[in-house]
CSV table of C-alpha atoms (C1' of nucleotides) in Angstrom, one decimal:
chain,number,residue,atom,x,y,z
O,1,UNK,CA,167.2,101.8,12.7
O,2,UNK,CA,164.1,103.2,13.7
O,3,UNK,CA,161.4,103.5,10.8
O,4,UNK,CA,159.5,106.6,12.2
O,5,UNK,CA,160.6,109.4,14.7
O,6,UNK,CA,158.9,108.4,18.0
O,7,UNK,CA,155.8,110.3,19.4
O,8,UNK,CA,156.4,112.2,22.4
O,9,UNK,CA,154.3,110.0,24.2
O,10,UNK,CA,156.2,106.9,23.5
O,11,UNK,CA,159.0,108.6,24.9
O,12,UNK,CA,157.7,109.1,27.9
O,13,UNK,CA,157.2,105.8,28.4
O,14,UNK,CA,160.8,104.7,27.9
O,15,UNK,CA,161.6,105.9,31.7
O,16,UNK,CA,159.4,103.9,33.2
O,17,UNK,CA,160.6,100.9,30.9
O,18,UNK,CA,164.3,101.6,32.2
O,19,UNK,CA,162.8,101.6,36.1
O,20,UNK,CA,161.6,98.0,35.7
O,21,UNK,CA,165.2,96.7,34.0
O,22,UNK,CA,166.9,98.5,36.8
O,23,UNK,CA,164.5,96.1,38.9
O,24,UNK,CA,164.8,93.1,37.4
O,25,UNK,CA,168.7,93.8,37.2
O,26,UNK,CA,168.4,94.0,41.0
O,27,UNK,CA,166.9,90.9,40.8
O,28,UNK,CA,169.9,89.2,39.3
O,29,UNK,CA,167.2,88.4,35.9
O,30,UNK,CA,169.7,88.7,32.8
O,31,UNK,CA,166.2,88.2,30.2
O,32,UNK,CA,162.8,89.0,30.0
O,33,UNK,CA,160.2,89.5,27.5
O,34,UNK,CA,157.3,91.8,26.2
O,35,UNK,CA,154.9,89.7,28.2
O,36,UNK,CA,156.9,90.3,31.9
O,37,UNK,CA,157.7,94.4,30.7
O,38,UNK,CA,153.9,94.8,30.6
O,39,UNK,CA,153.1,93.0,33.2
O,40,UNK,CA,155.2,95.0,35.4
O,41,UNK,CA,153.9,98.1,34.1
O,42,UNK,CA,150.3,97.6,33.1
O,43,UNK,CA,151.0,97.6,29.3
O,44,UNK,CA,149.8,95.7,27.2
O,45,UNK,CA,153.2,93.0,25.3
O,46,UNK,CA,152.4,94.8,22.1
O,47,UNK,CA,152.6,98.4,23.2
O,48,UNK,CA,156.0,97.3,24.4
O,49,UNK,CA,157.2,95.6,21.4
O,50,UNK,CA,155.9,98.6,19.8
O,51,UNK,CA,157.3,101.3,21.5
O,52,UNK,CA,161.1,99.6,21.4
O,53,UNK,CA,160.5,99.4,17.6
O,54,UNK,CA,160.4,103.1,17.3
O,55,UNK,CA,164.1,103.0,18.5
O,56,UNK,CA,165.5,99.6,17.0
O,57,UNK,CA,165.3,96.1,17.7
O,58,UNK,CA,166.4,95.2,20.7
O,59,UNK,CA,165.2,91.6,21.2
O,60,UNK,CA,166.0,88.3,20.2
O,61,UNK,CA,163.4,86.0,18.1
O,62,UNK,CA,161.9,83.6,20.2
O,63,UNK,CA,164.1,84.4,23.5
O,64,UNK,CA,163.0,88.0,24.4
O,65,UNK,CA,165.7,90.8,25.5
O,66,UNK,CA,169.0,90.4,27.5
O,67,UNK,CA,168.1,93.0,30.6
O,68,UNK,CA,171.7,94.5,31.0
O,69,UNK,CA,171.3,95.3,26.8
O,70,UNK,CA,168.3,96.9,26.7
O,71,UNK,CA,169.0,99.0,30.0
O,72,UNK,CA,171.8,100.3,28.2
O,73,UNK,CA,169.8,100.9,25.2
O,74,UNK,CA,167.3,102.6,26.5
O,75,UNK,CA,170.2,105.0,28.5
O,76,UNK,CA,171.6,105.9,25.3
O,77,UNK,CA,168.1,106.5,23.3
O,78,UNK,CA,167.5,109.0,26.6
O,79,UNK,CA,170.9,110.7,26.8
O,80,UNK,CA,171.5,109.2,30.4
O,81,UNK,CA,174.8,107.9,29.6
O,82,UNK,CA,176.1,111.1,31.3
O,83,UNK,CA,175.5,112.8,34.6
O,84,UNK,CA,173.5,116.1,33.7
O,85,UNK,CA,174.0,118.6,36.1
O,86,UNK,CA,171.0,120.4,37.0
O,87,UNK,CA,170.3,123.6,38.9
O,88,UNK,CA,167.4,123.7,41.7
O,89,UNK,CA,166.0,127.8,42.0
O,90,UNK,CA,163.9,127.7,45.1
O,91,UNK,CA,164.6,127.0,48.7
O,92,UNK,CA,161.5,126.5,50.7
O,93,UNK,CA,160.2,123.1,52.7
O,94,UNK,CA,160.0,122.2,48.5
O,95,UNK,CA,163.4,122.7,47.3
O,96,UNK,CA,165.0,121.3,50.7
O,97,UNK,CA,162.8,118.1,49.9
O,98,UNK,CA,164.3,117.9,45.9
O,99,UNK,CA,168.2,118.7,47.5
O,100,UNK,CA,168.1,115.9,49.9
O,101,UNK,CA,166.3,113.8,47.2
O,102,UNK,CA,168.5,110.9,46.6
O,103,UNK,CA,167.2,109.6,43.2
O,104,UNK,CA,167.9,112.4,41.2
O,105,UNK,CA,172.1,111.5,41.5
O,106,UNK,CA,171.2,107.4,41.4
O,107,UNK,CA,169.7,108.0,38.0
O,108,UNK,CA,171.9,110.3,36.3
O,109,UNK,CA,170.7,114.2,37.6
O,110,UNK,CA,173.0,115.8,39.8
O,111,UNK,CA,172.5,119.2,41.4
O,112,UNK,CA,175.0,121.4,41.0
O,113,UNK,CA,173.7,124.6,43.0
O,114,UNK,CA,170.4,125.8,45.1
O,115,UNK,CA,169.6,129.0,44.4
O,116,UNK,CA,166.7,131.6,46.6
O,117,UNK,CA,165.8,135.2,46.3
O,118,UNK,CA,165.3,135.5,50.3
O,119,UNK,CA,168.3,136.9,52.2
O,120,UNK,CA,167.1,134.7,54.9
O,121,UNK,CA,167.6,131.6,53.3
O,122,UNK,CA,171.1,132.9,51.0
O,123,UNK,CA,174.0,131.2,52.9
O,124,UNK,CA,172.1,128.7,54.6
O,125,UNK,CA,172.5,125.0,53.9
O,126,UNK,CA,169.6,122.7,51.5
O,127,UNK,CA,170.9,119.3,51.1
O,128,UNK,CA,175.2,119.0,50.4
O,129,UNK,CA,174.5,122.8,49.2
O,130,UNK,CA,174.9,126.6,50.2
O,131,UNK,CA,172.1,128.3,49.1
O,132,UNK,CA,173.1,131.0,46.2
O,133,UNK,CA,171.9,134.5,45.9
O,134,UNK,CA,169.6,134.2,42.4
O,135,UNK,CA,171.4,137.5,41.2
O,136,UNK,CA,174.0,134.9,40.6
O,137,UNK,CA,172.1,132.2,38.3
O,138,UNK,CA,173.5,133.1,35.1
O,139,UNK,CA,177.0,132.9,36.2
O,140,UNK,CA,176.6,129.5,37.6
O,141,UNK,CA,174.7,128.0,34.7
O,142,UNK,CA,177.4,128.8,32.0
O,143,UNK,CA,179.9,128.0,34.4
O,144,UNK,CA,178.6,124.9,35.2
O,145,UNK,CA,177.5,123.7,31.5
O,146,UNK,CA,173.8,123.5,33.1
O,147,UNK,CA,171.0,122.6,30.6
O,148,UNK,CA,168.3,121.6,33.0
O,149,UNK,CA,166.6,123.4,35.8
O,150,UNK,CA,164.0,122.8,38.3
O,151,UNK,CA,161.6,125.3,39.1
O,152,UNK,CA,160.2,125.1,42.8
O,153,UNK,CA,159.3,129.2,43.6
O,154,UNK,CA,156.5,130.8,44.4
O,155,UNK,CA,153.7,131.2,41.4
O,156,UNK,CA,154.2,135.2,41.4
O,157,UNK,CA,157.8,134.3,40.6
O,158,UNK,CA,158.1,131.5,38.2
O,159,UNK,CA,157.6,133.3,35.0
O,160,UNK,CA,160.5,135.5,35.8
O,161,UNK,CA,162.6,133.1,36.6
O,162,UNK,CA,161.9,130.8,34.1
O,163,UNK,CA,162.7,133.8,31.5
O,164,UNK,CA,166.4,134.5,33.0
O,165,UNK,CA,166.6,130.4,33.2
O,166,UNK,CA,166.1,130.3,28.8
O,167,UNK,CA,168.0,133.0,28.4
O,168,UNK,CA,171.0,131.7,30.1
O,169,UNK,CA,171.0,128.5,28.2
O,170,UNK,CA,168.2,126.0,29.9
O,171,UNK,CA,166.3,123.7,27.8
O,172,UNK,CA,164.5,121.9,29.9
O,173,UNK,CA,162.6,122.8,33.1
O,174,UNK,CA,160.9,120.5,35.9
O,175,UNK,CA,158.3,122.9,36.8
O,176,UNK,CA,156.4,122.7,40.3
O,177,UNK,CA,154.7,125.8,40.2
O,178,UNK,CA,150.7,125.9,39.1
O,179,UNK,CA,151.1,128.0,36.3
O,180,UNK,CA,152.1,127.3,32.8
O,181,UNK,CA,155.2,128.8,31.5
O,182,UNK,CA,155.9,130.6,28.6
O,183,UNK,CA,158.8,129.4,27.0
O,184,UNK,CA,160.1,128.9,23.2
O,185,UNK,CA,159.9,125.9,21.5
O,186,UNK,CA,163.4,124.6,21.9
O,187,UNK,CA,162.6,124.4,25.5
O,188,UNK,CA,161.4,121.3,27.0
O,189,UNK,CA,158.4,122.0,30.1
O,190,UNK,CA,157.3,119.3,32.4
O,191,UNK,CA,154.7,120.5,35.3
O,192,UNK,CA,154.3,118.6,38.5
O,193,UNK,CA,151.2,119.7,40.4
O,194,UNK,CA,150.0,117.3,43.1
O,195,UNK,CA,146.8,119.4,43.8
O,196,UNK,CA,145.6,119.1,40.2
O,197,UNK,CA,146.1,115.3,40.7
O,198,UNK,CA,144.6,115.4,43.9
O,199,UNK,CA,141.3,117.1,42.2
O,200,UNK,CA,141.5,115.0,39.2
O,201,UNK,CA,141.2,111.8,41.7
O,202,UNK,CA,138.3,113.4,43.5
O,203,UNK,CA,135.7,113.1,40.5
O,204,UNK,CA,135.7,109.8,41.0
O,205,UNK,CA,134.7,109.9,44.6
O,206,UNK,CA,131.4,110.3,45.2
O,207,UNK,CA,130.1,111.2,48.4
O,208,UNK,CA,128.6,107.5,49.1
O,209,UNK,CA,130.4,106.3,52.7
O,210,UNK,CA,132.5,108.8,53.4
O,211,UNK,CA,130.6,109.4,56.2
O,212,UNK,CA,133.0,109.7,59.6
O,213,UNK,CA,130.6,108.5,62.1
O,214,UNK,CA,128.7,105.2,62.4
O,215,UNK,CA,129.5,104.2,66.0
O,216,UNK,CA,126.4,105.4,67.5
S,1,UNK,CA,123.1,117.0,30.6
S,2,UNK,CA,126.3,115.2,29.1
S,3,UNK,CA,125.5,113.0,26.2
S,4,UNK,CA,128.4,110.5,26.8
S,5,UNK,CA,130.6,109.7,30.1
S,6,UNK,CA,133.7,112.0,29.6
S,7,UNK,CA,137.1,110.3,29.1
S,8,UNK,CA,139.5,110.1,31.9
S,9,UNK,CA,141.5,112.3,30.0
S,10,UNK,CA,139.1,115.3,29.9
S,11,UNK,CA,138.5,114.9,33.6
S,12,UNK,CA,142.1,115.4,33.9
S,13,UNK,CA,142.4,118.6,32.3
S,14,UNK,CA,139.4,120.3,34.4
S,15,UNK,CA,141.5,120.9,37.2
S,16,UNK,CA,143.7,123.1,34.5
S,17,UNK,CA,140.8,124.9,33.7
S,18,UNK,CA,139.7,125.8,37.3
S,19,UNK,CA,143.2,126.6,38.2
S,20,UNK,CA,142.3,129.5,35.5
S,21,UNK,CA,139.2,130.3,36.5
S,22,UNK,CA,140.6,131.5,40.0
S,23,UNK,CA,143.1,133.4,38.2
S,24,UNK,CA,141.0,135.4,36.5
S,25,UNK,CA,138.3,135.7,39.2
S,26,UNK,CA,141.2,137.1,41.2
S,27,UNK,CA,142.3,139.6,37.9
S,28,UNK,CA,138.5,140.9,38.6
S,29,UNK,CA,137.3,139.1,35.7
S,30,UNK,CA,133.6,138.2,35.1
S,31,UNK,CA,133.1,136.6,32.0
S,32,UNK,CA,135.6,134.9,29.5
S,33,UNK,CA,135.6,132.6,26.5
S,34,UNK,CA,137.2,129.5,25.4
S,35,UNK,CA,139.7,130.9,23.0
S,36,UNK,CA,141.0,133.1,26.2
S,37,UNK,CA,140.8,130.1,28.6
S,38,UNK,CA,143.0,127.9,25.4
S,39,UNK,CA,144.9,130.5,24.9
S,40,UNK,CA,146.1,131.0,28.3
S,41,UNK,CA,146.1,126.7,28.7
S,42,UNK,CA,148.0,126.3,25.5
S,43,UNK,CA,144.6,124.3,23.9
S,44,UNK,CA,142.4,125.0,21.2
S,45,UNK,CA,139.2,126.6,21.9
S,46,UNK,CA,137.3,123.9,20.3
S,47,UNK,CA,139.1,121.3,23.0
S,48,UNK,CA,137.9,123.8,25.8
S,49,UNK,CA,134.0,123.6,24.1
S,50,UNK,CA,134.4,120.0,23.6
S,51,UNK,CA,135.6,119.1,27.1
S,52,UNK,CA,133.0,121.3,28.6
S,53,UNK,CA,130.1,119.6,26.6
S,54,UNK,CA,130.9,116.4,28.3
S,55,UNK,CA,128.9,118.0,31.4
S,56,UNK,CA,126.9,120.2,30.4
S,57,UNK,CA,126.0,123.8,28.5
S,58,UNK,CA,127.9,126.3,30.5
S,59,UNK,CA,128.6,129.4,28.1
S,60,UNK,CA,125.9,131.8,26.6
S,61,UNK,CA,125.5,132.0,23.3
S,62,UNK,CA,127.6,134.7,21.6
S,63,UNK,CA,128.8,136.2,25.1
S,64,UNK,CA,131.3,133.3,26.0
S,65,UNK,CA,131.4,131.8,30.3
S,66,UNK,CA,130.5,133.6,33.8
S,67,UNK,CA,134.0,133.1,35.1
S,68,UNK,CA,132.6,132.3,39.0
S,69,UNK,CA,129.9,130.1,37.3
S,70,UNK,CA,131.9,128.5,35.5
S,71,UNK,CA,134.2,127.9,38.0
S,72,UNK,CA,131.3,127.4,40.7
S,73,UNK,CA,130.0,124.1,38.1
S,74,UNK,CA,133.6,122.7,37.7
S,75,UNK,CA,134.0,123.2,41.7
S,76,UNK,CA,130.7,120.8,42.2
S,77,UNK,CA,131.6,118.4,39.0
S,78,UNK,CA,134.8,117.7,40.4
S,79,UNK,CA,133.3,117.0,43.9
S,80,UNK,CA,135.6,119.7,45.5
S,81,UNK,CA,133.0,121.7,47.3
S,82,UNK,CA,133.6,120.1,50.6
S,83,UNK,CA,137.1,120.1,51.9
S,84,UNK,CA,138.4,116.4,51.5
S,85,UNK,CA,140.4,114.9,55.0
S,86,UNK,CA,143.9,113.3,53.4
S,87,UNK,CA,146.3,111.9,55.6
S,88,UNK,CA,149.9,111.7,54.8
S,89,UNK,CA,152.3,108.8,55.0
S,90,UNK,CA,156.1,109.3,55.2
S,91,UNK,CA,157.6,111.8,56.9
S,92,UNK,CA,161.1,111.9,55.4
S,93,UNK,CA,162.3,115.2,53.8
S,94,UNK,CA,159.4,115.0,51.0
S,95,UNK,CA,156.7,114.2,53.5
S,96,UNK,CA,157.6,117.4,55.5
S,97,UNK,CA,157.1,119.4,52.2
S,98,UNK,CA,153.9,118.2,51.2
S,99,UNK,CA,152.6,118.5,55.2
S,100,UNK,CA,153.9,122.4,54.9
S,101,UNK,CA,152.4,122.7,51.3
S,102,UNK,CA,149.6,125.4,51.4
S,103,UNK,CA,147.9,125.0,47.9
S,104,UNK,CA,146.7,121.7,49.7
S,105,UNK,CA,144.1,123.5,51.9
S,106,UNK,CA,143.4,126.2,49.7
S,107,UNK,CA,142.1,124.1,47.6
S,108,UNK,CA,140.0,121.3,49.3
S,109,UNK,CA,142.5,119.0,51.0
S,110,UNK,CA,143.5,118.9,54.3
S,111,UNK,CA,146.0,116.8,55.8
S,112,UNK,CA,144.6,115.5,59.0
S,113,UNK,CA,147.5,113.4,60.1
S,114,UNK,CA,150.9,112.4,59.3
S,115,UNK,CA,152.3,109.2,59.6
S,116,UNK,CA,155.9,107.3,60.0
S,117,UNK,CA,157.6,104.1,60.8
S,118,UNK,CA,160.8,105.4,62.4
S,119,UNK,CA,160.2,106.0,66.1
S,120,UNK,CA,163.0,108.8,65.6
S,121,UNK,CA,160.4,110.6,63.6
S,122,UNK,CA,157.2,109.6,65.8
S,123,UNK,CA,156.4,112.3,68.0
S,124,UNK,CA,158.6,115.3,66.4
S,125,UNK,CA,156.4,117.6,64.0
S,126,UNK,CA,155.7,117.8,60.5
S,127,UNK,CA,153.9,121.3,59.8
S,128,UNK,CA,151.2,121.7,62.1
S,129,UNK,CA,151.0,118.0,62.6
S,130,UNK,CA,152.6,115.4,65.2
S,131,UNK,CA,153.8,112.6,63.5
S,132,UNK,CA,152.2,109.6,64.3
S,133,UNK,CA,153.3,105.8,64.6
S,134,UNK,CA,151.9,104.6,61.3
S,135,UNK,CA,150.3,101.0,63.0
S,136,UNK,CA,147.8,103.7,64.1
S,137,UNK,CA,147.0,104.2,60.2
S,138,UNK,CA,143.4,102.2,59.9
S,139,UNK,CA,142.2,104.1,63.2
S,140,UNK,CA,142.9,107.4,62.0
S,141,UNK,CA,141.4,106.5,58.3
S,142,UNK,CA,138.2,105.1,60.3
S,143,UNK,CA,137.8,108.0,62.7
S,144,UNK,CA,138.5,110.8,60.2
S,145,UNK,CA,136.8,109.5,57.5
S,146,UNK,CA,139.7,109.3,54.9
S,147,UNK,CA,139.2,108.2,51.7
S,148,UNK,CA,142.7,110.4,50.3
S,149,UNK,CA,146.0,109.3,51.1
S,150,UNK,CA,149.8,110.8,49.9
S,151,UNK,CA,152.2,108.2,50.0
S,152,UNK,CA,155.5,109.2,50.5
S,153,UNK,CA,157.7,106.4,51.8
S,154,UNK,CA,160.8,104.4,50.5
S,155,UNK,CA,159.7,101.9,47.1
S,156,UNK,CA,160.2,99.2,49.8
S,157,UNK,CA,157.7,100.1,52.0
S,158,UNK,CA,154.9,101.2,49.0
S,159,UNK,CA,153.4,98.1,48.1
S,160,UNK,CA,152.6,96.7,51.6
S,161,UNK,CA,151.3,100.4,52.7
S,162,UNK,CA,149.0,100.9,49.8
S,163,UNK,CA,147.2,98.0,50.9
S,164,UNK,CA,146.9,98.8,54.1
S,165,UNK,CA,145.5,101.8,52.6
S,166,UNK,CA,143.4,99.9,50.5
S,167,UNK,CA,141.8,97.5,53.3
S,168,UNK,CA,141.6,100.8,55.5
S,169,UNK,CA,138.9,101.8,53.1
S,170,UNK,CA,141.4,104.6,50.5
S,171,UNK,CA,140.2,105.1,47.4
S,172,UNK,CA,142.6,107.3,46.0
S,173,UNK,CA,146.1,107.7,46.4
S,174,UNK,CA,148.8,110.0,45.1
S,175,UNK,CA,152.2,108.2,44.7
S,176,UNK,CA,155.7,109.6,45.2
S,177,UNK,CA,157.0,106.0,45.4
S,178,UNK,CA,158.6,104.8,42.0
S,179,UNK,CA,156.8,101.4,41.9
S,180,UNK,CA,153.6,100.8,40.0
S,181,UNK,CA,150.6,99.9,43.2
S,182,UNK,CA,148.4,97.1,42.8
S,183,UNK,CA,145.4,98.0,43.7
S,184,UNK,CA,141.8,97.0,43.1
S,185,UNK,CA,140.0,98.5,39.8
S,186,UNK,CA,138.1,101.2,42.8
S,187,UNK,CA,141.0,103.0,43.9
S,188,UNK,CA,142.6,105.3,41.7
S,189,UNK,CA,146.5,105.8,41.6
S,190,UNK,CA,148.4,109.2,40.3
S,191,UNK,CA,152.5,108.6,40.4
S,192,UNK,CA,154.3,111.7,40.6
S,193,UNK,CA,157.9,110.7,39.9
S,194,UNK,CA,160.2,113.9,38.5
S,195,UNK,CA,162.8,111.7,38.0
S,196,UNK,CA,160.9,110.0,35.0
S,197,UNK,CA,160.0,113.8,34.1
S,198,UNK,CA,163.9,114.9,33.8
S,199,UNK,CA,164.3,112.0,32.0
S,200,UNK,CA,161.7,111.9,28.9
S,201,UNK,CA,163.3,115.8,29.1
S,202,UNK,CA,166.9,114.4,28.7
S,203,UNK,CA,165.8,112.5,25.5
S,204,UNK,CA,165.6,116.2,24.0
S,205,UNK,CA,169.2,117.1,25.0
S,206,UNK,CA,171.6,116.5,22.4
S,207,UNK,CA,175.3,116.9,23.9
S,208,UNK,CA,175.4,119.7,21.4
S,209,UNK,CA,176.7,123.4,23.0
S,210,UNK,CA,176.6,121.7,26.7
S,211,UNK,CA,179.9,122.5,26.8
S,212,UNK,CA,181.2,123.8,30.4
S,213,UNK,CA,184.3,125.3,29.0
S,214,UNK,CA,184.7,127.7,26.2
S,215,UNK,CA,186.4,130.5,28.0
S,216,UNK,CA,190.7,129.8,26.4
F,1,DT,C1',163.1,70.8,13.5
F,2,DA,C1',159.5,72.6,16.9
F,3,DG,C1',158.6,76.2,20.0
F,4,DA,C1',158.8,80.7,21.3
F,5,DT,C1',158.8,85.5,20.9
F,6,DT,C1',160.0,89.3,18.2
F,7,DG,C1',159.2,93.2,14.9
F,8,DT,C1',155.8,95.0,11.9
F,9,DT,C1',151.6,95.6,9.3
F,10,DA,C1',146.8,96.3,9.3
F,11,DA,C1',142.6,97.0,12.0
F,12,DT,C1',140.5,99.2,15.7
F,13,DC,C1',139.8,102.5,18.9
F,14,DG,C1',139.9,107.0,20.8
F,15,DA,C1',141.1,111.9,20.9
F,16,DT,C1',141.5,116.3,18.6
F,17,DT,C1',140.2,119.6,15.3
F,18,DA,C1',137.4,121.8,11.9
F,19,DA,C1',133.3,123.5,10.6
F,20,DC,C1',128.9,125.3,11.2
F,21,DA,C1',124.1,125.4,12.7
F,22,DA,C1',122.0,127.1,16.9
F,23,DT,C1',121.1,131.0,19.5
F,24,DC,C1',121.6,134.8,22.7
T,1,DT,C1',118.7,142.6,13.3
T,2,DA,C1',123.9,141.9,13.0
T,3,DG,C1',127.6,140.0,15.5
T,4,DA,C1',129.6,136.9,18.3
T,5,DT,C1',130.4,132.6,20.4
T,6,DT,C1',128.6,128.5,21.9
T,7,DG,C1',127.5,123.4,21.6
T,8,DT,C1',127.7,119.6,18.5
T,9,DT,C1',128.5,116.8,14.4
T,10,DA,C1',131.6,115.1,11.1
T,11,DA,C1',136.3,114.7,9.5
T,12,DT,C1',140.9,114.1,10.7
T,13,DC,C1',144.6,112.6,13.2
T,14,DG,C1',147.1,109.7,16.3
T,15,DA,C1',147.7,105.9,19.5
T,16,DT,C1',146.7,101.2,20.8
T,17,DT,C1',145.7,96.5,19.8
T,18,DA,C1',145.5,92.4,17.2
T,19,DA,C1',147.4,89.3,14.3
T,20,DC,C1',151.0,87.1,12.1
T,21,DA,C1',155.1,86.4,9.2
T,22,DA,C1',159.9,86.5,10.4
T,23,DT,C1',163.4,84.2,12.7
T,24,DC,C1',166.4,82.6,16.3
DNA sequence: TAGATTGTTAATCGATTAACAATC
DNA sequence: TAGATTGTTAATCGATTAACAATC
């Protein structure tokens, strides 16, 4: 099999390789090749090659990979043969947007329970779901077998939450609050802050032409 | 000043280290160091000194940063001391989010208008916004000034609205569509996609101890 | 077989870390 | 001055790219 354990960076690249063989399924293509993969993704054919190598070989000499096979190659590598059930803590204009958000059950994430600490929102309906008093969260996540959470409270909260989330079994949380969160090792973070992208964009625009009037 | 242009990866981690600077300007702190702001980033101090360096000498030596001069430098190097006009397209479940989303305007974008397709959603209101018919998208960019756009529509719909955007004069776009943009080399393009986040996550998972029942 | 493309090795490039002289 | 922490250089580490033998 594989010769040395993938870098973490590699796979978070595999994701992104399994959106475009979704595509080119779609399309009805049954091969493709190094060349096409990076194309599509703005890779370069070898990082490709490279990256599959980490996990096995996957392709055929001269002929270049049968898209069905390495779709379900790359499912298996990511543990997306199952549906993982996931638990959303957080009901604002946020956590309404994730509950309705269709792509999380079309690529193997379904949630399983909303949860808010507001007795305003407790009982009121975010996506297919009843909102759940967070008092209840540790019940519902051993219940429910849930390994995977997504965070979307206020910053002053998150922490806190995040604690009760580890110790009730989660291993990996999709944060969207702007703060970084303490959690052990054997717990899997990943932090979504559009502002921070927005800023990061902005250094690259200087001021030249952004001027709103020139219709004098 | 800097001795060499700073990666595009440093430039993306100063938007982590203002997001501490305002913490700790609101704690009532005055000066700091970079083991504290690594420490509470999860970097090494010597990354913090080394990122810095790209831009300039901001510490004293032996006494460690002025945290509002600090942050007051990173404010102007990231060109966030004027609040940036961003208009918003897509106004589906996400797109109401993000137009309700405070941290936007707190910390140098506003949303100026919202845009949709669907004349059901033309007209009704999106946060403090109206939502307009998005053929009306190269006016409003022209008018306001836009250089920022958030692009939350259906995959379909991405391509052919970026370069709209594009022709309208963007030069920056976030991404919530799941399809890699072409654009020109001058716009830049962050993709926010949790469902590629839950999945690099997943890889993690073993099925070990997910097991709903243990309760015979 | 000839042609094509993989999988892998070695070379290159870039980012992080360690160490320390500079200096307040 | 002594103590502390920066800014910077050099060493290390890791990721990407180039090149090509393997092979279908």
């Amino acid at each position: 099999m594989a010769k040395k354990e993938a870098p973490d960076i590699v796979v978070g690249r595999l994701p992104l390789y399994l959106r475009v063989l979704n595509q080119l399924l779609e399309e009805g293509r049954t091969t493709t090749n190094s060349q096409e993969l990076g194309g599509r993704l703005g890779l370069s054919s070898a990082q490709i090659r490279k990256d599959l190598s980490y996990f096995g070989g996957f392709g055929k000499y001269g002929a270049g990979y049968d898209v069905a096979y390495l779709r379900e190659q790359l499912r298996r590598i990511l543990n997306l043969e199952q549906v993982w059930p996931v638990i959303l803590v957080g009901a604002g204009y946020l956590g309404h947007a994730l509950a309705n958000y269709q792509r999380f059950i079309e690529n193997g994430f379904e949630i399983v329970a909303v949860f808010d600490s507001d007795p305003n929102k407790i009982g009121t309906q975010a996506g297919i779901h009843v909102v759940l008093d967070v008092k209840d969260l540790e019940k519902v996540i051993d219940e429910k077998g849930v390994v995977i959470a997504i965070l979307a409270v206020p910053m002053q909260a998150a922490q806190k939450v995040a604690d009760r989330l580890v110790n009730a079994g989660v291993r990996a949380i999709l944060n969207y609050a702007p703060v970084r969160l303490n959690v052990p090792d054997h717990v899997k973070v990943q932090d979504i802050d559009p502002v921070a992208r927005l800023q990061h964009m902005a250094f690259y625009l200087s001021d030249a032409e952004v001027n709103p009037e020139e219709n004098t």
